[in-house]
Amino acid sequence: MARIRSFLLVTAFGASAFAQAAPAGFDAGQKGGADLSAARAASPRPAACATEGSRVAPRTHWERAQKPRVGAFCEVLARGYAQLLRSPDKALASAARARELSPDSAAPLVLEARALVGSGRARDAFAVFAKARALDKQALAEPAALHDLAVAALAAGELGDAVAAYRALVPRAGMLSDARRRQRVYLEAALAVTRQDTQALDEALGYLGEARRLRGLPGLSDVVLGATALTLDRQGRHDEARGVASEVRGPLAVARLAEAPNASELVTLADGELAAIAAMLTERAHPEVAKKLWKVFSTRAAAGSPWHAHAKKHIEAAGAPPRRPGKPR
C-alpha cells in the first residue's frame, strides 16, 4: 500500500498542472469579460488560446486582424466549458460552433465528448473522444477529460481503453478539485482493473486504500468499503473481507443503489459490479437479499467476466443448510 501511495504522490507532482472545469459559481449566461476570463482560466485550452493576464491570444490588435477567427474560437470554447457542468446541451452547441471556427482542432471534439457524457450519452461520446485523440494525442491529458474518457469507454464496452484511461488518470487524480470525484476515480479504477485482470487485485486494493482515505463523502464511502470487502474476498482473504464489510452502517442502502436506474450518476462500474458489492455487504445480516444480488451480478456481468465462478460459490453457499454450533468451518 505504501509503495502504491508513494508512486501516486511522486507521479502526481511530476505531471503537468492541468486546468479543471469551470468554477461552480460561474454563471454561463453572463457575458461579462471578467466571467469569460474566469471560464478561460478554468478550461483546458489549445495553445492558440493561451492567456497572458486576462487577455486571449492573439494578444494584439494586429494579431486579431491577422487571425480574426482565433479570438471568437477561444471565446466560444471557454463559454462551452463554463456551460459543461450545468448545461451540457448548451455546451454541445458551443462545441459545434467551435468546430465551425476551427475544424482541425481537437479541443471542440473533447468538449463535445465531455458534454455527451454529461448529458447521459456516454456510449456516443467514446467515438468522439477517439476522433479527438486521432487529431492530437495530448488532447485528453487533462484529468477531468481522462475521467470522462474512461466512463465513455466503459459505456461503450471498451474495457481495455477504460483501464488505460484509469491507469493514466490515477496518478493525476489529486489534481481534481472535487474530493468526491477523486474518490469515485479510485473506486472505478479498482473495479475496472480487476474486471480485466484477476492478477490486478493488489493494484485495486491500493486504489481503494486511497479512496478510503477520502472519508465522509455521502453515498460513496460505503460503496468503497464494499468494493474493498469484495476485492479481499475475491483474493481469498475472507475473514478480512467480512471485517471490512462490518464497518458499513447501511448495507441495504447500497443494495437499493445497486438496483437504482440512475446509479451511474454516483459511480460508473461495469454491469453487475455494484450488485456484487451490495451482495458482499448484505450477506451476513440479509442473506436472501445477498443471494438475489449475486444472481443479479451473474445475469448482468459480461460473459467474459472472470468473477462468475466467485459469485456462483456465494450463491451456492447461501443455499446451504445452516451450520450447526461448534461445527468447524
Tab-separated table of C-alpha atoms in Angstrom:
chain	number	residue	atom	x	y	z
A	1	MET	CA	0.000	0.000	0.000
A	2	ALA	CA	2.776	2.424	0.972
A	3	ARG	CA	4.592	1.656	-2.267
A	4	ILE	CA	1.490	2.418	-4.354
A	5	ARG	CA	0.793	5.593	-2.393
A	6	SER	CA	4.356	6.791	-2.947
A	7	PHE	CA	4.018	6.078	-6.670
A	8	LEU	CA	0.811	8.100	-6.852
A	9	LEU	CA	2.343	11.009	-4.972
A	10	VAL	CA	5.566	11.165	-6.979
A	11	THR	CA	3.799	10.835	-10.329
A	12	ALA	CA	1.191	13.412	-9.427
A	13	PHE	CA	3.815	16.003	-8.581
A	14	GLY	CA	5.749	15.158	-11.713
A	15	ALA	CA	2.777	15.599	-14.071
A	16	SER	CA	1.784	18.906	-15.618
A	17	ALA	CA	-0.724	21.077	-13.742
A	18	PHE	CA	-3.803	20.771	-15.887
A	19	ALA	CA	-6.720	23.205	-15.536
A	20	GLN	CA	-10.106	21.949	-14.324
A	21	ALA	CA	-13.739	22.518	-15.299
A	22	ALA	CA	-15.494	25.832	-14.786
A	23	PRO	CA	-15.933	27.041	-11.199
A	24	ALA	CA	-19.226	26.002	-9.617
A	25	GLY	CA	-20.253	29.595	-9.083
A	26	PHE	CA	-19.799	30.652	-12.679
A	27	ASP	CA	-22.994	31.690	-14.446
A	28	ALA	CA	-22.847	30.508	-18.054
A	29	GLY	CA	-25.455	33.060	-19.045
A	30	GLN	CA	-23.328	36.064	-18.115
A	31	LYS	CA	-21.478	37.835	-20.916
A	32	GLY	CA	-19.091	39.998	-18.911
A	33	GLY	CA	-15.421	39.987	-19.777
A	34	ALA	CA	-14.450	39.023	-16.224
A	35	ASP	CA	-16.708	35.967	-16.330
A	36	LEU	CA	-15.306	34.797	-19.663
A	37	SER	CA	-11.813	35.346	-18.292
A	38	ALA	CA	-12.688	33.045	-15.396
A	39	ALA	CA	-14.048	30.455	-17.813
A	40	ARG	CA	-10.932	30.655	-19.973
A	41	ALA	CA	-8.694	30.263	-16.942
A	42	ALA	CA	-10.656	27.195	-15.814
A	43	SER	CA	-10.948	25.349	-19.119
A	44	PRO	CA	-8.397	23.138	-20.881
A	45	ARG	CA	-7.320	25.259	-23.838
A	46	PRO	CA	-5.364	24.670	-27.018
A	47	ALA	CA	-2.125	26.592	-27.472
A	48	ALA	CA	-3.862	29.185	-29.645
A	49	CYS	CA	-5.957	30.201	-26.639
A	50	ALA	CA	-3.097	30.622	-24.175
A	51	THR	CA	-3.643	33.653	-21.976
A	52	GLU	CA	-1.460	36.439	-20.757
A	53	GLY	CA	-3.142	38.127	-17.844
A	54	SER	CA	-6.828	38.357	-18.701
A	55	ARG	CA	-6.330	38.589	-22.473
A	56	VAL	CA	-6.806	35.825	-25.001
A	57	ALA	CA	-4.239	35.137	-27.709
A	58	PRO	CA	-3.941	36.715	-30.239
A	59	ARG	CA	-2.834	39.407	-27.812
A	60	THR	CA	-2.563	42.478	-30.050
A	61	HIS	CA	-4.986	44.223	-32.386
A	62	TRP	CA	-2.651	43.385	-35.247
A	63	GLU	CA	-2.734	39.671	-34.395
A	64	ARG	CA	-6.523	39.822	-34.153
A	65	ALA	CA	-6.674	41.466	-37.543
A	66	GLN	CA	-4.486	38.701	-38.968
A	67	LYS	CA	-6.396	35.879	-37.273
A	68	PRO	CA	-9.898	37.189	-36.574
A	69	ARG	CA	-11.367	33.729	-36.024
A	70	VAL	CA	-8.977	32.771	-33.228
A	71	GLY	CA	-10.454	35.140	-30.665
A	72	ALA	CA	-14.005	34.026	-31.458
A	73	PHE	CA	-12.962	30.372	-31.290
A	74	CYS	CA	-11.403	30.821	-27.848
A	75	GLU	CA	-14.420	32.734	-26.551
A	76	VAL	CA	-16.830	30.033	-27.725
A	77	LEU	CA	-14.677	27.250	-26.319
A	78	ALA	CA	-14.399	28.999	-22.953
A	79	ARG	CA	-18.150	29.531	-22.862
A	80	GLY	CA	-18.698	25.845	-23.630
A	81	TYR	CA	-16.600	24.783	-20.656
A	82	ALA	CA	-18.472	27.251	-18.467
A	83	GLN	CA	-21.699	25.524	-19.539
A	84	LEU	CA	-20.384	21.973	-19.229
A	85	LEU	CA	-21.398	21.093	-15.681
A	86	ARG	CA	-24.743	22.875	-15.525
A	87	SER	CA	-25.988	22.796	-19.110
A	88	PRO	CA	-24.280	20.067	-21.152
A	89	ASP	CA	-26.762	20.571	-24.018
A	90	LYS	CA	-25.646	24.196	-24.319
A	91	ALA	CA	-22.029	23.030	-24.169
A	92	LEU	CA	-22.768	20.754	-27.140
A	93	ALA	CA	-23.971	23.759	-29.125
A	94	SER	CA	-20.829	25.681	-28.183
A	95	ALA	CA	-18.682	22.731	-29.246
A	96	ALA	CA	-20.404	22.674	-32.640
A	97	ARG	CA	-19.769	26.400	-33.109
A	98	ALA	CA	-16.119	25.988	-32.062
A	99	ARG	CA	-15.697	23.218	-34.644
A	100	GLU	CA	-17.025	25.566	-37.344
A	101	LEU	CA	-14.429	28.139	-36.361
A	102	SER	CA	-11.542	25.653	-36.102
A	103	PRO	CA	-12.386	22.345	-37.796
A	104	ASP	CA	-8.862	20.956	-37.465
A	105	SER	CA	-8.656	21.440	-33.695
A	106	ALA	CA	-9.204	18.550	-31.260
A	107	ALA	CA	-10.423	20.865	-28.489
A	108	PRO	CA	-14.037	21.217	-29.727
A	109	LEU	CA	-14.266	17.428	-30.055
A	110	VAL	CA	-13.110	16.978	-26.465
A	111	LEU	CA	-15.730	19.478	-25.312
A	112	GLU	CA	-18.393	17.724	-27.396
A	113	ALA	CA	-17.498	14.300	-25.996
A	114	ARG	CA	-17.489	15.550	-22.410
A	115	ALA	CA	-20.842	17.236	-22.948
A	116	LEU	CA	-22.221	13.944	-24.264
A	117	VAL	CA	-21.031	12.207	-21.098
A	118	GLY	CA	-22.608	14.953	-19.005
A	119	SER	CA	-25.934	14.568	-20.793
A	120	GLY	CA	-26.061	10.803	-20.215
A	121	ARG	CA	-24.823	9.739	-23.660
A	122	ALA	CA	-21.510	8.261	-22.612
A	123	ARG	CA	-21.644	5.452	-25.180
A	124	ASP	CA	-21.906	8.005	-28.007
A	125	ALA	CA	-19.063	10.025	-26.508
A	126	PHE	CA	-16.431	7.322	-26.967
A	127	ALA	CA	-16.273	7.656	-30.766
A	128	VAL	CA	-15.936	11.444	-30.430
A	129	PHE	CA	-13.100	11.040	-27.937
A	130	ALA	CA	-11.395	8.719	-30.449
A	131	LYS	CA	-11.596	11.410	-33.144
A	132	ALA	CA	-10.066	13.981	-30.786
A	133	ARG	CA	-7.238	11.635	-29.869
A	134	ALA	CA	-6.542	10.949	-33.549
A	135	LEU	CA	-6.099	14.687	-34.120
A	136	ASP	CA	-3.984	15.334	-31.025
A	137	LYS	CA	-2.579	12.638	-28.732
A	138	GLN	CA	-2.325	15.169	-25.886
A	139	ALA	CA	-5.923	16.349	-26.199
A	140	LEU	CA	-7.085	14.063	-23.393
A	141	ALA	CA	-4.261	14.628	-20.919
A	142	GLU	CA	-6.358	16.827	-18.617
A	143	PRO	CA	-7.622	14.751	-15.627
A	144	ALA	CA	-11.344	15.545	-15.926
A	145	ALA	CA	-11.234	14.707	-19.652
A	146	LEU	CA	-9.435	11.427	-18.890
A	147	HIS	CA	-12.158	10.522	-16.409
A	148	ASP	CA	-14.903	11.225	-18.910
A	149	LEU	CA	-12.992	9.151	-21.472
A	150	ALA	CA	-12.816	6.226	-19.039
A	151	VAL	CA	-16.551	6.483	-18.329
A	152	ALA	CA	-17.312	6.615	-22.056
A	153	ALA	CA	-15.076	3.606	-22.754
A	154	LEU	CA	-16.848	1.559	-20.082
A	155	ALA	CA	-20.235	2.518	-21.514
A	156	ALA	CA	-19.078	1.505	-24.998
A	157	GLY	CA	-17.755	-1.842	-23.759
A	158	GLU	CA	-14.160	-0.868	-24.499
A	159	LEU	CA	-12.654	-2.217	-21.278
A	160	GLY	CA	-9.050	-2.001	-22.463
A	161	ASP	CA	-9.406	1.695	-23.258
A	162	ALA	CA	-11.161	2.286	-19.939
A	163	VAL	CA	-8.385	0.594	-17.950
A	164	ALA	CA	-5.697	2.503	-19.859
A	165	ALA	CA	-7.504	5.787	-19.141
A	166	TYR	CA	-7.902	4.997	-15.438
A	167	ARG	CA	-4.251	3.986	-15.088
A	168	ALA	CA	-3.198	7.255	-16.709
A	169	LEU	CA	-5.641	9.177	-14.517
A	170	VAL	CA	-4.989	7.713	-11.068
A	171	PRO	CA	-1.579	9.400	-10.564
A	172	ARG	CA	-3.210	12.717	-11.540
A	173	ALA	CA	-6.401	12.273	-9.525
A	174	GLY	CA	-5.099	14.641	-6.860
A	175	MET	CA	-5.354	17.440	-9.438
A	176	LEU	CA	-9.141	17.058	-9.493
A	177	SER	CA	-10.522	19.804	-7.281
A	178	ASP	CA	-13.559	17.773	-6.142
A	179	ALA	CA	-12.712	15.224	-3.428
A	180	ARG	CA	-15.867	13.289	-4.222
A	181	ARG	CA	-14.747	12.870	-7.823
A	182	ARG	CA	-11.279	11.783	-6.693
A	183	GLN	CA	-12.840	9.081	-4.534
A	184	ARG	CA	-15.010	8.000	-7.446
A	185	VAL	CA	-11.973	7.749	-9.736
A	186	TYR	CA	-10.087	5.453	-7.338
A	187	LEU	CA	-13.176	3.268	-6.863
A	188	GLU	CA	-13.935	2.965	-10.563
A	189	ALA	CA	-10.291	2.300	-11.425
A	190	ALA	CA	-10.087	-0.514	-8.868
A	191	LEU	CA	-13.089	-2.385	-10.247
A	192	ALA	CA	-12.050	-1.797	-13.859
A	193	VAL	CA	-8.571	-3.284	-13.486
A	194	THR	CA	-9.882	-6.388	-11.703
A	195	ARG	CA	-12.550	-6.842	-14.351
A	196	GLN	CA	-9.778	-7.001	-16.933
A	197	ASP	CA	-7.163	-8.964	-14.974
A	198	THR	CA	-7.618	-11.264	-11.957
A	199	GLN	CA	-3.954	-10.674	-11.072
A	200	ALA	CA	-4.599	-6.946	-10.505
A	201	LEU	CA	-6.206	-7.378	-7.066
A	202	ASP	CA	-3.268	-5.833	-5.190
A	203	GLU	CA	-3.322	-2.876	-7.567
A	204	ALA	CA	-7.051	-2.496	-6.951
A	205	LEU	CA	-6.612	-2.602	-3.178
A	206	GLY	CA	-4.040	0.180	-3.487
A	207	TYR	CA	-6.555	2.352	-5.317
A	208	LEU	CA	-9.272	1.504	-2.796
A	209	GLY	CA	-6.933	2.421	0.046
A	210	GLU	CA	-6.618	5.878	-1.475
A	211	ALA	CA	-10.400	6.067	-1.820
A	212	ARG	CA	-10.887	5.114	1.838
A	213	ARG	CA	-8.648	7.973	2.918
A	214	LEU	CA	-11.232	10.381	1.464
A	215	ARG	CA	-13.782	9.848	4.215
A	216	GLY	CA	-17.120	11.472	4.897
A	217	LEU	CA	-18.382	11.784	1.315
A	218	PRO	CA	-22.091	10.844	1.349
A	219	GLY	CA	-23.141	7.911	-0.788
A	220	LEU	CA	-19.715	6.723	-1.887
A	221	SER	CA	-17.878	5.755	1.302
A	222	ASP	CA	-19.991	2.651	1.975
A	223	VAL	CA	-19.602	1.603	-1.665
A	224	VAL	CA	-15.817	1.979	-1.310
A	225	LEU	CA	-15.838	-0.235	1.789
A	226	GLY	CA	-18.000	-2.762	-0.047
A	227	ALA	CA	-15.639	-2.768	-3.023
A	228	THR	CA	-12.711	-3.324	-0.648
A	229	ALA	CA	-14.512	-6.242	1.008
A	230	LEU	CA	-15.379	-7.713	-2.401
A	231	THR	CA	-11.795	-7.420	-3.643
A	232	LEU	CA	-10.393	-9.017	-0.487
A	233	ASP	CA	-12.910	-11.852	-0.785
A	234	ARG	CA	-12.009	-12.406	-4.433
A	235	GLN	CA	-8.400	-12.644	-3.280
A	236	GLY	CA	-9.311	-15.360	-0.786
A	237	ARG	CA	-8.940	-13.146	2.285
A	238	HIS	CA	-12.421	-13.938	3.557
A	239	ASP	CA	-12.052	-13.002	7.231
A	240	GLU	CA	-10.570	-9.625	6.323
A	241	ALA	CA	-13.379	-9.105	3.825
A	242	ARG	CA	-16.026	-9.742	6.484
A	243	GLY	CA	-14.259	-7.371	8.860
A	244	VAL	CA	-14.289	-4.534	6.317
A	245	ALA	CA	-17.921	-5.254	5.385
A	246	SER	CA	-18.922	-4.969	9.046
A	247	GLU	CA	-17.793	-1.322	9.050
A	248	VAL	CA	-20.639	-0.366	6.712
A	249	ARG	CA	-23.585	1.164	8.545
A	250	GLY	CA	-26.144	0.988	5.748
A	251	PRO	CA	-25.731	-2.167	3.637
A	252	LEU	CA	-29.335	-2.063	2.475
A	253	ALA	CA	-28.822	1.475	1.163
A	254	VAL	CA	-26.052	0.125	-1.081
A	255	ALA	CA	-28.398	-2.683	-2.149
A	256	ARG	CA	-31.030	-0.110	-3.141
A	257	LEU	CA	-28.394	1.856	-5.030
A	258	ALA	CA	-27.433	-1.279	-6.965
A	259	GLU	CA	-30.999	-1.508	-8.248
A	260	ALA	CA	-31.437	2.216	-8.937
A	261	PRO	CA	-31.620	3.173	-12.634
A	262	ASN	CA	-29.514	6.296	-12.079
A	263	ALA	CA	-26.718	4.661	-10.057
A	264	SER	CA	-24.186	5.619	-12.741
A	265	GLU	CA	-24.600	9.256	-11.738
A	266	LEU	CA	-22.882	8.379	-8.465
A	267	VAL	CA	-20.334	5.886	-9.770
A	268	THR	CA	-19.677	4.166	-13.110
A	269	LEU	CA	-18.861	0.468	-12.881
A	270	ALA	CA	-19.077	-2.456	-15.278
A	271	ASP	CA	-22.506	-4.124	-15.377
A	272	GLY	CA	-23.210	-6.154	-12.263
A	273	GLU	CA	-20.270	-4.946	-10.173
A	274	LEU	CA	-22.373	-2.714	-7.923
A	275	ALA	CA	-24.707	-5.675	-7.273
A	276	ALA	CA	-21.702	-7.801	-6.251
A	277	ILE	CA	-20.553	-5.052	-3.871
A	278	ALA	CA	-24.023	-4.848	-2.318
A	279	ALA	CA	-24.212	-8.647	-2.080
A	280	MET	CA	-20.939	-8.717	-0.178
A	281	LEU	CA	-22.268	-6.174	2.318
A	282	THR	CA	-25.679	-7.786	2.910
A	283	GLU	CA	-24.549	-11.409	3.135
A	284	ARG	CA	-24.343	-11.695	6.905
A	285	ALA	CA	-27.451	-9.800	8.043
A	286	HIS	CA	-29.643	-10.194	4.943
A	287	PRO	CA	-28.672	-13.480	3.232
A	288	GLU	CA	-31.736	-13.637	0.963
A	289	VAL	CA	-31.056	-10.113	-0.310
A	290	ALA	CA	-27.436	-11.072	-0.880
A	291	LYS	CA	-28.372	-14.212	-2.806
A	292	LYS	CA	-30.635	-12.181	-5.066
A	293	LEU	CA	-27.847	-9.656	-5.672
A	294	TRP	CA	-25.280	-12.350	-6.500
A	295	LYS	CA	-27.733	-13.620	-9.103
A	296	VAL	CA	-28.100	-10.092	-10.459
A	297	PHE	CA	-24.338	-9.956	-10.867
A	298	SER	CA	-24.306	-13.316	-12.659
A	299	THR	CA	-27.028	-12.119	-15.028
A	300	ARG	CA	-25.652	-8.663	-15.796
A	301	ALA	CA	-21.899	-9.225	-15.831
A	302	ALA	CA	-20.443	-9.773	-19.278
A	303	ALA	CA	-19.827	-13.352	-20.301
A	304	GLY	CA	-16.101	-12.658	-20.191
A	305	SER	CA	-16.110	-11.511	-16.564
A	306	PRO	CA	-13.532	-13.507	-14.590
A	307	TRP	CA	-15.692	-13.390	-11.460
A	308	HIS	CA	-18.689	-15.562	-12.398
A	309	ALA	CA	-17.258	-18.578	-10.550
A	310	HIS	CA	-16.723	-16.437	-7.437
A	311	ALA	CA	-20.358	-15.318	-7.490
A	312	LYS	CA	-21.546	-18.908	-8.080
A	313	LYS	CA	-19.785	-20.046	-4.900
A	314	HIS	CA	-21.587	-17.381	-2.911
A	315	ILE	CA	-24.957	-18.334	-4.422
A	316	GLU	CA	-24.373	-21.991	-3.551
A	317	ALA	CA	-23.214	-21.112	-0.035
A	318	ALA	CA	-26.373	-19.059	0.510
A	319	GLY	CA	-28.465	-22.131	-0.286
A	320	ALA	CA	-26.543	-24.450	2.018
A	321	PRO	CA	-28.146	-25.592	5.296
A	322	PRO	CA	-27.201	-23.507	8.347
A	323	ARG	CA	-24.056	-24.608	10.141
A	324	ARG	CA	-24.607	-26.389	13.490
A	325	PRO	CA	-22.997	-24.732	16.538
A	326	GLY	CA	-19.475	-25.970	17.075
A	327	LYS	CA	-19.082	-27.445	13.612
A	328	PRO	CA	-15.755	-26.399	12.084
A	329	ARG	CA	-15.941	-24.194	9.018
